[in-house]
CSV table of C-alpha atoms and ligand atoms in Angstrom, one decimal:
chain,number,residue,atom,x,y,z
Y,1,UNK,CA,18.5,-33.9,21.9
Y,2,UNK,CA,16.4,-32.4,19.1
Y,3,UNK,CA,18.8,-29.9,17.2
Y,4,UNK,CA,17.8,-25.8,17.8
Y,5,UNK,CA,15.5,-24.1,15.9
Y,6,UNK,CA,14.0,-20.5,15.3
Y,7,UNK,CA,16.3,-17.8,17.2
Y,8,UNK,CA,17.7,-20.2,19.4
Y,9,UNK,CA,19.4,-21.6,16.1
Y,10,UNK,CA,22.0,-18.6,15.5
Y,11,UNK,CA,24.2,-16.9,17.2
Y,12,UNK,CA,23.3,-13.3,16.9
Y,13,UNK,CA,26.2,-11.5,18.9
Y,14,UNK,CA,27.5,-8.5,16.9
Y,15,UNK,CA,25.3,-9.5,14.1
Y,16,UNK,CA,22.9,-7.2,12.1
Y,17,UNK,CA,20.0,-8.4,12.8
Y,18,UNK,CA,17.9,-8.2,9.5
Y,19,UNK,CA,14.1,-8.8,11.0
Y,20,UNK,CA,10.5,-8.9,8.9
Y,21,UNK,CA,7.3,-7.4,11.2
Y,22,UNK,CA,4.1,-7.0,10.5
Y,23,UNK,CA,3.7,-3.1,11.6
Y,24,UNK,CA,0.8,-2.7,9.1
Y,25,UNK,CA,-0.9,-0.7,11.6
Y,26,UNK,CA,-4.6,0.7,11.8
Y,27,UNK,CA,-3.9,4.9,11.8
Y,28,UNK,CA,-6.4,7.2,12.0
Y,29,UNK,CA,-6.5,10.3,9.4
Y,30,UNK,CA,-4.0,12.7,11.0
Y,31,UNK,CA,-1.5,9.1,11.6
Y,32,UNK,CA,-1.7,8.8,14.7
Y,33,UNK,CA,-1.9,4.9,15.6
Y,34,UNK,CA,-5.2,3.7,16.9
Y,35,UNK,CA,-4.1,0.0,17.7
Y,36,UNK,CA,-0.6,-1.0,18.2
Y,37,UNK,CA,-1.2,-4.3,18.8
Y,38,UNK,CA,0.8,-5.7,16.1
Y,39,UNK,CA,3.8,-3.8,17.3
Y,40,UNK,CA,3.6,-5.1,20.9
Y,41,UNK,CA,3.6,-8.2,19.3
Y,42,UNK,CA,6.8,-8.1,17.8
Y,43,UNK,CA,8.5,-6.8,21.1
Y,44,UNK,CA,9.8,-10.6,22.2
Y,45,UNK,CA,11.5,-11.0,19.5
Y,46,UNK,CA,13.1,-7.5,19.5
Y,47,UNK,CA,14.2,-7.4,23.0
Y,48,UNK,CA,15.7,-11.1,22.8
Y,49,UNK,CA,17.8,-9.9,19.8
Y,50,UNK,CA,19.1,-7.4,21.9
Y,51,UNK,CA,19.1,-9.1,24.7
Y,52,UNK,CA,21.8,-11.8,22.7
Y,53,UNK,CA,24.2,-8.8,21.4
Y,54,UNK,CA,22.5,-8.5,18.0
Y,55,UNK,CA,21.5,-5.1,16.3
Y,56,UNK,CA,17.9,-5.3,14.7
Y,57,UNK,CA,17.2,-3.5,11.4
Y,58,UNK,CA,13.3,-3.7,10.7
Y,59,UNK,CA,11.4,-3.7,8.0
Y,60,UNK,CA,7.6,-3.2,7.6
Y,61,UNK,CA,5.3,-2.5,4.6
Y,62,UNK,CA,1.9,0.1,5.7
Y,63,UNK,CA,-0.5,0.4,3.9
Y,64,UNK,CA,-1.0,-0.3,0.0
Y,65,UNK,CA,1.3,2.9,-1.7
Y,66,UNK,CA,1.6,2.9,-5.0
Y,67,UNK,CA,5.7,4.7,-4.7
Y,68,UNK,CA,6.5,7.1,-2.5
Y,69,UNK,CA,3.5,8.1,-0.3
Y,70,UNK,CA,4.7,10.9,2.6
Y,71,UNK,CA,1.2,10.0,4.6
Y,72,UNK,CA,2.7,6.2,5.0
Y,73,UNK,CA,6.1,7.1,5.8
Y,74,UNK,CA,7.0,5.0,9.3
Y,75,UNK,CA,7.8,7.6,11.5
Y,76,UNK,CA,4.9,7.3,13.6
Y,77,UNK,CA,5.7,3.7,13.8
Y,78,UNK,CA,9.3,4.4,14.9
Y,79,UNK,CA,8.1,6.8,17.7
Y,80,UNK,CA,5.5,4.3,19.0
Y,81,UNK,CA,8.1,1.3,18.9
Y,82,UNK,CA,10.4,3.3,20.7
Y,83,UNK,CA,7.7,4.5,23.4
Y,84,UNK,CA,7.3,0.9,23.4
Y,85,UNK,CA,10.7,-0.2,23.9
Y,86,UNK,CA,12.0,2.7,26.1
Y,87,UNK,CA,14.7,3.0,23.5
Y,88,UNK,CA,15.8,4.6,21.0
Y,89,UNK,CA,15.2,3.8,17.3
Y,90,UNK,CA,17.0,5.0,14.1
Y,91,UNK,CA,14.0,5.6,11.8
Y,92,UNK,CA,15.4,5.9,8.1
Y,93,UNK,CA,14.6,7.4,5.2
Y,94,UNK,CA,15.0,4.5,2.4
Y,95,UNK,CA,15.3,1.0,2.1
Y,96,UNK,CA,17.8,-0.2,0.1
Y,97,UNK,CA,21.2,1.3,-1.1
Y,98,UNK,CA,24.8,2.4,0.0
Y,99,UNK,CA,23.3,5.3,2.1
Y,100,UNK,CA,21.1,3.2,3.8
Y,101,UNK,CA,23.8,0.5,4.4
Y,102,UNK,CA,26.3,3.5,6.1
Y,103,UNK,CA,23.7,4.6,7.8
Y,104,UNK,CA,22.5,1.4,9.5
Y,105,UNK,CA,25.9,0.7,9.9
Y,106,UNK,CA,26.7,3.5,12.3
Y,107,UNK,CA,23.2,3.3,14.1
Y,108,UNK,CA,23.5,2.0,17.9
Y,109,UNK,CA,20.5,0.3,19.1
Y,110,UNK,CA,17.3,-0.9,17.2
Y,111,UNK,CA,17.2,0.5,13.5
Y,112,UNK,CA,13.8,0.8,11.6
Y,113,UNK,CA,13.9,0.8,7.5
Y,114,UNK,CA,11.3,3.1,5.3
Y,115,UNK,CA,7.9,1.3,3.9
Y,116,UNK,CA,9.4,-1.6,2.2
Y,117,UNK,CA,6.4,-1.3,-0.2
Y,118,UNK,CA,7.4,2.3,-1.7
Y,119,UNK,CA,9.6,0.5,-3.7
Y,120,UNK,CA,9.0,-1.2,-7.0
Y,121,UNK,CA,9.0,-4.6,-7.6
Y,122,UNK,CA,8.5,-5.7,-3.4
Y,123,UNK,CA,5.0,-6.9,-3.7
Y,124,UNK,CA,6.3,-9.1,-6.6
Y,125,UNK,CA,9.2,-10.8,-5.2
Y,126,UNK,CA,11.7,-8.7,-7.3
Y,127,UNK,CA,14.9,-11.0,-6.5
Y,128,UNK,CA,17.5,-7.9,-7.4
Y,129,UNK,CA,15.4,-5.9,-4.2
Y,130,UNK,CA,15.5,-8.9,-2.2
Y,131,UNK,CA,19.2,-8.8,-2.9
Y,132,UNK,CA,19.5,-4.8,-1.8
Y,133,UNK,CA,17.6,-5.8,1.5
Y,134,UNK,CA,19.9,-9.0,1.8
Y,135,UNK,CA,23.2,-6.7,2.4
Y,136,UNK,CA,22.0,-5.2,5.3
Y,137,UNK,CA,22.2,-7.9,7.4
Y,138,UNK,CA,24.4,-11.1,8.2
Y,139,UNK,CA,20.8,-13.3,9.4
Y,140,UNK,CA,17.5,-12.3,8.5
Y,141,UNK,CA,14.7,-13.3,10.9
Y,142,UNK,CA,10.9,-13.7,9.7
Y,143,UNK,CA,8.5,-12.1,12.4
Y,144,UNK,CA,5.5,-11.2,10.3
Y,145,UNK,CA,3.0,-14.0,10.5
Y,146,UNK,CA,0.3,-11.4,8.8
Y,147,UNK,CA,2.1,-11.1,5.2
Y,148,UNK,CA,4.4,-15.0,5.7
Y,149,UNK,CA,1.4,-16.1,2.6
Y,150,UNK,CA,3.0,-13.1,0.2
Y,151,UNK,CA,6.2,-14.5,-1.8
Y,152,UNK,CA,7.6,-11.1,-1.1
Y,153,UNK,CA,11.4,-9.6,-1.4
Y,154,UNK,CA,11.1,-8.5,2.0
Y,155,UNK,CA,9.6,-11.5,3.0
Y,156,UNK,CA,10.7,-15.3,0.8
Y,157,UNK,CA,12.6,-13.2,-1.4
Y,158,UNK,CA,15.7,-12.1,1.4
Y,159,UNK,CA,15.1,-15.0,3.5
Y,160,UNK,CA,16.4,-17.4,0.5
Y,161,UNK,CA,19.5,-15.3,0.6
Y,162,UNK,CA,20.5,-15.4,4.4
Y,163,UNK,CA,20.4,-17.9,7.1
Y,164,UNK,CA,17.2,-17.4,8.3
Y,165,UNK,CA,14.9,-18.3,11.1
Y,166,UNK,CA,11.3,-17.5,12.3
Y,167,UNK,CA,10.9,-15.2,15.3
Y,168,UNK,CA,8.7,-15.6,18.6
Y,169,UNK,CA,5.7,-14.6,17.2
Y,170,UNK,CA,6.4,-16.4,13.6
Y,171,UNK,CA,7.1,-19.5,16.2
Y,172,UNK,CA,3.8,-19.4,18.2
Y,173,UNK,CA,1.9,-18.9,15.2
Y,174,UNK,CA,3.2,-21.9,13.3
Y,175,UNK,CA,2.8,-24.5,16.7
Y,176,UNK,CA,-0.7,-23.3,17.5
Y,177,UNK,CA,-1.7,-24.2,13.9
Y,178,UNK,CA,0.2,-27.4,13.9
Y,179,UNK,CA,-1.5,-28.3,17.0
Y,180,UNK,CA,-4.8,-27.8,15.6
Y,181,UNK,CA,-4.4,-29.3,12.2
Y,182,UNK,CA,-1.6,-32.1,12.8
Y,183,UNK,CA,-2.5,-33.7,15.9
Y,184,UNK,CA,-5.8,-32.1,17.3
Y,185,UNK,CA,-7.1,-33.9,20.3
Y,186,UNK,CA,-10.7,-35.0,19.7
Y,187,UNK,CA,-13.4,-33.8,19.5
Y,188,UNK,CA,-12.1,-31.6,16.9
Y,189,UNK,CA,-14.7,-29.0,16.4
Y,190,UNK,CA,-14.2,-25.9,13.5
Y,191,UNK,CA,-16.2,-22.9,13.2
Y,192,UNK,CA,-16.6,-21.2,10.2
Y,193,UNK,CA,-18.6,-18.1,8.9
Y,194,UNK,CA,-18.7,-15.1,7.6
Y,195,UNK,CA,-19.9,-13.5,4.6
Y,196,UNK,CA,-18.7,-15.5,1.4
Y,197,UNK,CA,-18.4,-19.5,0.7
Y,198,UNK,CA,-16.5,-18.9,-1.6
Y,199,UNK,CA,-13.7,-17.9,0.4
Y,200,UNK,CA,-13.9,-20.7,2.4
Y,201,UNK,CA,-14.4,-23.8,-0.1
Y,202,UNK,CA,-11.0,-24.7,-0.2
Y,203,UNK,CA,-10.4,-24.2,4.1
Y,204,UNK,CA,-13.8,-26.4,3.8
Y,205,UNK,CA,-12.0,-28.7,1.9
Y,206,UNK,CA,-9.6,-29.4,3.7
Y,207,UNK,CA,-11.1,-29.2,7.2
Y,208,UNK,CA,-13.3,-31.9,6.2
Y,209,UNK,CA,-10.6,-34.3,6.2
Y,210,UNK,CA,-9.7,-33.5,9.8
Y,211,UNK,CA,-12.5,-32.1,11.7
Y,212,UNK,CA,-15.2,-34.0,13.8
Y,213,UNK,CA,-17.7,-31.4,13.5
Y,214,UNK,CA,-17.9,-28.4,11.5
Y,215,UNK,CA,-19.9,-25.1,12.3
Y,216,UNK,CA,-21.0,-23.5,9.4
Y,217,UNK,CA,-23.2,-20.2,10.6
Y,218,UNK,CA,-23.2,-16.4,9.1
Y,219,UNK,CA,-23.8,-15.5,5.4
Y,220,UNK,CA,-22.1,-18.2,4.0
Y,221,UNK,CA,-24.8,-20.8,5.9
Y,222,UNK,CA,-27.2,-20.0,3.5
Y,223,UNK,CA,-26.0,-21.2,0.7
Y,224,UNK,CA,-25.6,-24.5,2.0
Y,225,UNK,CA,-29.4,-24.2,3.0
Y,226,UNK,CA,-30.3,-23.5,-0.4
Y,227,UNK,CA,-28.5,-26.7,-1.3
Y,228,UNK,CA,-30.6,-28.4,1.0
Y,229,UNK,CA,-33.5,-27.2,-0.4
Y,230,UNK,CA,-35.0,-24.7,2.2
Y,231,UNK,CA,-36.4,-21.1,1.6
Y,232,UNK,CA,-34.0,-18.9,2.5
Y,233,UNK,CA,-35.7,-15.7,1.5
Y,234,UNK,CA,-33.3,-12.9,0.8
Y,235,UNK,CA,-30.9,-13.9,2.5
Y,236,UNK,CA,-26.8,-14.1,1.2
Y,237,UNK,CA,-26.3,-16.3,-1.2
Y,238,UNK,CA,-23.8,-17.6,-4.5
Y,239,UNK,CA,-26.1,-19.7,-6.8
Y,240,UNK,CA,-22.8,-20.8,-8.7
Y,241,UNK,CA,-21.9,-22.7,-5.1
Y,242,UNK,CA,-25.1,-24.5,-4.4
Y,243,UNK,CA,-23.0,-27.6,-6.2
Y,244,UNK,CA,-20.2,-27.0,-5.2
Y,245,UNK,CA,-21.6,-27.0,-0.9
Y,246,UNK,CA,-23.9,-30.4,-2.2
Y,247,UNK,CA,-20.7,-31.9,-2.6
Y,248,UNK,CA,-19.6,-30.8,0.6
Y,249,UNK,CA,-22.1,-32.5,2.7
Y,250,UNK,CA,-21.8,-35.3,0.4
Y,251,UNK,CA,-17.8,-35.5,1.3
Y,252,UNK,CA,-18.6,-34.8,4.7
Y,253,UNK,CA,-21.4,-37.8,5.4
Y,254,UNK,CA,-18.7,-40.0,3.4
Y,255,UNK,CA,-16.3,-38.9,6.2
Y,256,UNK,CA,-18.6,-39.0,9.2
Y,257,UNK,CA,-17.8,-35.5,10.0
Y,258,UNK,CA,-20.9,-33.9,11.3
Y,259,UNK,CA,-22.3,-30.9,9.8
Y,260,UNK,CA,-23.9,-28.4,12.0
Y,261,UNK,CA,-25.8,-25.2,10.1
Y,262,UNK,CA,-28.2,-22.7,11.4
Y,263,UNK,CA,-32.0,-24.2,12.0
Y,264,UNK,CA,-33.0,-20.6,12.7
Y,265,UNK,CA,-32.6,-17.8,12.4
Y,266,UNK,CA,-32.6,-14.0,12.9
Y,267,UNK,CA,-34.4,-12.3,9.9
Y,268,UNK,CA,-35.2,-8.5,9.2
Y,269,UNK,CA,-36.3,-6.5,6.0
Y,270,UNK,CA,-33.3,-4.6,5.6
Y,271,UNK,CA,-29.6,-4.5,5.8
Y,272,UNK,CA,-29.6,-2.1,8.2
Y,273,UNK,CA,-29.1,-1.9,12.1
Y,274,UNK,CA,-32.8,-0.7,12.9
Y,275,UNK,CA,-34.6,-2.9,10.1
Y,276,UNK,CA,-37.9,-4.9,11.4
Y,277,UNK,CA,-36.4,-8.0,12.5
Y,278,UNK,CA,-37.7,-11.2,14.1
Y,279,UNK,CA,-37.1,-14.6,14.7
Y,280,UNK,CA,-37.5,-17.2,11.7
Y,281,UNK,CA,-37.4,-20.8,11.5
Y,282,UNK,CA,-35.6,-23.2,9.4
Y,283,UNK,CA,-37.3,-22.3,6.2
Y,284,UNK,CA,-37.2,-18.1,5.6
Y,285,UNK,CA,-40.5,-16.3,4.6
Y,286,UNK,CA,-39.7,-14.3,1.3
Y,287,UNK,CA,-38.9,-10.8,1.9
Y,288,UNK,CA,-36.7,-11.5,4.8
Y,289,UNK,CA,-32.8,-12.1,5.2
Y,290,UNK,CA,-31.4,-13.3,8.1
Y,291,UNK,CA,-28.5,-11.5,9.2
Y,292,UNK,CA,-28.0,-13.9,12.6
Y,293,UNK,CA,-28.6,-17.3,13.8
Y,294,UNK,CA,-31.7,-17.7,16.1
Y,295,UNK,CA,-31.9,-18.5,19.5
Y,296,UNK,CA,-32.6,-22.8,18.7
Y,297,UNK,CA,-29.4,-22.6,17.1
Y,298,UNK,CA,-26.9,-20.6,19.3
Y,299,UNK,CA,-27.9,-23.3,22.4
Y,300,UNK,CA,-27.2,-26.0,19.3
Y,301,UNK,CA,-23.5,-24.6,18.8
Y,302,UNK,CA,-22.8,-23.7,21.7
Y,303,UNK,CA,-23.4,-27.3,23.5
Y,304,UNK,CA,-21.0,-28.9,20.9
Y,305,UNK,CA,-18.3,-26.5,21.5
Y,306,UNK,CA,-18.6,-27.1,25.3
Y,307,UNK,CA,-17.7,-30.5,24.8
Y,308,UNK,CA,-14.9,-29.9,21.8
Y,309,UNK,CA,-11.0,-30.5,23.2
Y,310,UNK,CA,-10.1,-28.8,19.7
Y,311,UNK,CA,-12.0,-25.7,18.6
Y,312,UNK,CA,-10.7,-23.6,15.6
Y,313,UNK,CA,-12.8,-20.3,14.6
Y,314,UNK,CA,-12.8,-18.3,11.7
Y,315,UNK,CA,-15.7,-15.9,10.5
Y,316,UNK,CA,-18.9,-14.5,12.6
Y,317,UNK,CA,-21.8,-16.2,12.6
Y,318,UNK,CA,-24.0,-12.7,11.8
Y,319,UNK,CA,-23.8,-8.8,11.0
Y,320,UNK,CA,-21.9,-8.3,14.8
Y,321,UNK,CA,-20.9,-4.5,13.5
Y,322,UNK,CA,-24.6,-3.9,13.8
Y,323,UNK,CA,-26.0,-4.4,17.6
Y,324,UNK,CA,-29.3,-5.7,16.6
Y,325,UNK,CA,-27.3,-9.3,15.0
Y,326,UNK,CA,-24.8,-9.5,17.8
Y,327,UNK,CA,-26.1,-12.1,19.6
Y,328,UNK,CA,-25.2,-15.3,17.5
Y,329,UNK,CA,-21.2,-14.3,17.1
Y,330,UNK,CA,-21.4,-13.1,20.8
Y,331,UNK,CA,-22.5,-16.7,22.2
Y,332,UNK,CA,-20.2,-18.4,20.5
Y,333,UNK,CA,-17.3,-16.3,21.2
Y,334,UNK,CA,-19.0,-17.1,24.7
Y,335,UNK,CA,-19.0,-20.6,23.9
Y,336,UNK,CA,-15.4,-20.9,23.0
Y,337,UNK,CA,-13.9,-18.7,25.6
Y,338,UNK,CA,-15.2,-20.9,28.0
Y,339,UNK,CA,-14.5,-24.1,26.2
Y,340,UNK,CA,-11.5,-26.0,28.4
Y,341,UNK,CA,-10.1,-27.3,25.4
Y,342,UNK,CA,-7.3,-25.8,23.0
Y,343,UNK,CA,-8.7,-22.9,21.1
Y,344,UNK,CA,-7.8,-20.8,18.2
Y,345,UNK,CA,-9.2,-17.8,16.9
Y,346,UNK,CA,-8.5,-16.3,13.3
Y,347,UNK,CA,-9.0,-13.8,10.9
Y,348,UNK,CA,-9.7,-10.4,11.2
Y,349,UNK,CA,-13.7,-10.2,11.9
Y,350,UNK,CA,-13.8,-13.1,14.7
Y,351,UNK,CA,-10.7,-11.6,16.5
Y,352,UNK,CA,-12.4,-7.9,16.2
Y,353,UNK,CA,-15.5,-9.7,18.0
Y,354,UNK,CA,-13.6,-11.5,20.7
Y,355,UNK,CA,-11.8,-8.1,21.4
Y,356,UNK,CA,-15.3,-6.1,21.3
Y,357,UNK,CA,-16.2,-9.0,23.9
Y,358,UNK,CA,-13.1,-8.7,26.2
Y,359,UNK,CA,-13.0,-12.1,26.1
Y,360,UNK,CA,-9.2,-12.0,24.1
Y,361,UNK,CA,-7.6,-13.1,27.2
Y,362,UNK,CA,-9.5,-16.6,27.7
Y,363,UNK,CA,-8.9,-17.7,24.0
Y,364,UNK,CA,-5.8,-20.4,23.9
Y,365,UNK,CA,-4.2,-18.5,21.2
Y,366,UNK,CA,-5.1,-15.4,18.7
Y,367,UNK,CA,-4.1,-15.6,15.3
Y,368,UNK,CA,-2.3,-12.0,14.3
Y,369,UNK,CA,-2.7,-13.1,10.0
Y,370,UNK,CA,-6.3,-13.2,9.0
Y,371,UNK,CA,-4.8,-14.6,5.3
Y,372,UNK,CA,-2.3,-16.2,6.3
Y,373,UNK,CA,-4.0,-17.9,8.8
Y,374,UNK,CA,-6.7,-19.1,6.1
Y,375,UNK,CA,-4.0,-20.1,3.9
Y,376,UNK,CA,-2.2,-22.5,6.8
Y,377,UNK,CA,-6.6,-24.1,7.1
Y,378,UNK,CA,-6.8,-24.8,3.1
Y,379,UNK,CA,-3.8,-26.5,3.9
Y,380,UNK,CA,-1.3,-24.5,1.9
Y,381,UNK,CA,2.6,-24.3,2.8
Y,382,UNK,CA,3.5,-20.3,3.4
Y,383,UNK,CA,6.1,-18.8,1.1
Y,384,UNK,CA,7.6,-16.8,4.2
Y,385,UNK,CA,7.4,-19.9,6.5
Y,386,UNK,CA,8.8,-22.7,3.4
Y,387,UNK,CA,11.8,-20.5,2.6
Y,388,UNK,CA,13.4,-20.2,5.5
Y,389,UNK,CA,16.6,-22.1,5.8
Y,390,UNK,CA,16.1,-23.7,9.8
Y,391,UNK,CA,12.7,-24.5,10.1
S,1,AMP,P1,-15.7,-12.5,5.8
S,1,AMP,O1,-14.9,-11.3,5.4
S,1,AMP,O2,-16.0,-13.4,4.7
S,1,AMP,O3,-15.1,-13.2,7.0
S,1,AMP,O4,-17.1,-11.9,6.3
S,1,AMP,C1,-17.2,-11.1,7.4
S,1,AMP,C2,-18.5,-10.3,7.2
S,1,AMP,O5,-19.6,-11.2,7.0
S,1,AMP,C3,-18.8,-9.4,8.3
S,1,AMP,O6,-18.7,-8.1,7.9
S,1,AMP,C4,-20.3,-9.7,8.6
S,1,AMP,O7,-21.1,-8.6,8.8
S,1,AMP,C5,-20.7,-10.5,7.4
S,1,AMP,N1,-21.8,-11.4,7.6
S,1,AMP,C6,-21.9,-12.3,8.6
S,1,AMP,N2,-23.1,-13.0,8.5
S,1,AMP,C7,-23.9,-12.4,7.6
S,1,AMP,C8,-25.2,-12.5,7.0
S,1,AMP,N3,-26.0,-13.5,7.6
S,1,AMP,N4,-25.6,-11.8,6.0
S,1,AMP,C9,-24.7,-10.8,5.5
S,1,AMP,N5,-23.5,-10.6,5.9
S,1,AMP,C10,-23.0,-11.4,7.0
């Protein structure tokens, strides 16, 4: 019998439950909370804590402060959570110290701590704050996919400090990853895009090494065109890459992985929603950008992820905020909602686009980290996964 892991590792009766979420919620500009999915997230975990006898004490960063900031205090959070819960919950007023220890203490029920990220030294992995954090609890469990790439006090930094596990959500993230990128079942097919290669060089990387086929569509295509040698017209484009995506290709025909990038394309004369557009083949007329792939190329991508038992997405394939370059990130989201393999969908702009879709619910799983879950594609171990004492 395999030893336990995660929550099922401790025994959490009477124990202060010391838990890491992600509550960075979107909040419009009176705070009130326009999309609580990241809370509902966490819920699993929260009720199973209580469920076992423990207390939880959250804590949460929102937003960037800078100190103190009374517009990202967590109230609002709190109240949500607890609308959530249909329970109570003990919002404090600090983080750290005697007060806050007493106070926690006393609390019955779930207990929420202030913005970890008013204090100083938190986004730097201050060990004496980790230390302040640590005494509040007797096991500390890591829920927060969406900040487990930040060495953080309230993150690494408390988890070296107390036996700690990962939660449900922590849990899901890390076996639909390891699914894809240890032992995918083939045809392995990833999809990347979005604006910038460069952001992407080292996921490229490393995907080459375990991909069949690789997608590359939206800004970051054109680049790799460029390398090739066609016209790409105004289109996005980082001259300091063009070597750096020739090697790529070069790596990837070394590997047999199969490259698949846009042979045409959407084009218009502006960067705006109601620019003159048309379609464009492979090699751009100057004056135009292409700001979506063409119709040739959406049927080209979207037969290969048909028949993919592995698909991994990351990045749109054009502008899909603007209506008019929809189309190409639409059919693919298409294209992998529908795939019967095992899918994953990550970072921020593809998941926005699967929601906008309503096609959230046919996607294997949905990534809640958009850095984190690049970090876990270049192949890096995460500081709030790796410091964990049971894996
Ligand atoms: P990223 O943050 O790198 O994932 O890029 C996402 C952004 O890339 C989105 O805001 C898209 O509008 C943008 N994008 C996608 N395709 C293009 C394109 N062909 N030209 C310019 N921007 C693009």
């Amino acid at each position: 019998m395999s030893a336990k892991t995660g929550l099922d590792a401790l025994d959490l009766a009477q124990k202060r439950v010391l838990m890491r979420v992600d509550f960075n919620v979107p909040q419009d500009e009176h705070g009130a909370i326009t999309d609580d999915t990241r809370i509902r997230a966490a819920l699993p975990t929260i009720q199973e804590v209580l469920k076992k006898g423990g207390k939880p004490i959250l804590m949460t960063h929102l937003g960037r402060p800078k100190g103190v900031d009374e517009k990202l205090r967590l109230d609002p959070v709190a109240k949500r959570l607890s609308e959530l819960l249909g329970a109570p919950v003990t919002k404090l007023q600090d983080s750290t110290g005697p007060e806050v220890e007493k106070a926690a203490a006393a609390a019955t029920g779930v207990v929420m701590l202030e913005n970890v990220r008013f204090n100083k030294g938190e986004t730097k992995g201050d060990v004496e704050l980790a230390k302040s954090y640590a005494k509040l609890g007797d096991v500390f469990v890591n829920d927060a996919f969406g900040t487990s790439h930040r060495d953080e006090s309230s993150v690494s930094g408390v988890a070296r400090l107390l036996p700690s596990v990962a939660g449900r959500l922590l849990e899901k993230e890390i076996a639909a990853f390891a699914r894809v990128l240890e032992k995918p079942e083939r045809p392995f097919l990833a999809i990347l895009g979005g604006a910038k290669v460069s952001d992407k060089l080292l996921v490229i990387d490393n995907l080459l090494a375990k991909v069949d086929v690789l997608i590359i569509g939206g800004g970051m295509a054109y680049t790799f065109l460029k390398a090739q040698g066609h016209a790409i017209g105004k289109s996005l484009c980082e001259d300091d890459r063009l070597d750096t995506c020739k090697a790529a290709l070069a790596k990837a025909k070394e590997l047999g992985v199969e490259i698949l990038l846009p042979i045409d394309h959407v084009v218009a004369d502006e960067f705006k929603n109601d620019a003159r557009s048309k379609n464009s083949p492979l090699d751009i007329p100057g004056g135009w950008m292409a700001l979506d792939i063409g119709p040739k190329t959406r049927k080209l991508f979207t037969d290969k992820i048909a028949g993919a038992k592995t698909v991994m997405w990351n990045g749109p394939m054009g502008v899909f905020e603007m209506e008019s370059f929809r189309q190409g990130t639409a059919s693919v989201g298409r294209a992998v909602a529908d795939c019967e393999g095992y899918t994953v969908v990550g970072g921020g702009d593809s998941v926005a686009a699967i929601e906008l879709l309503g096609l959230a619910s046919k996607i294997k799983h949905i990534s809640t980290g958009g850095g984190a879950s690049l970090e876990l594609l270049e192949g890096k171990a995460l500081p709030g996964i790796v410091s964990l004492s049971i894996p």
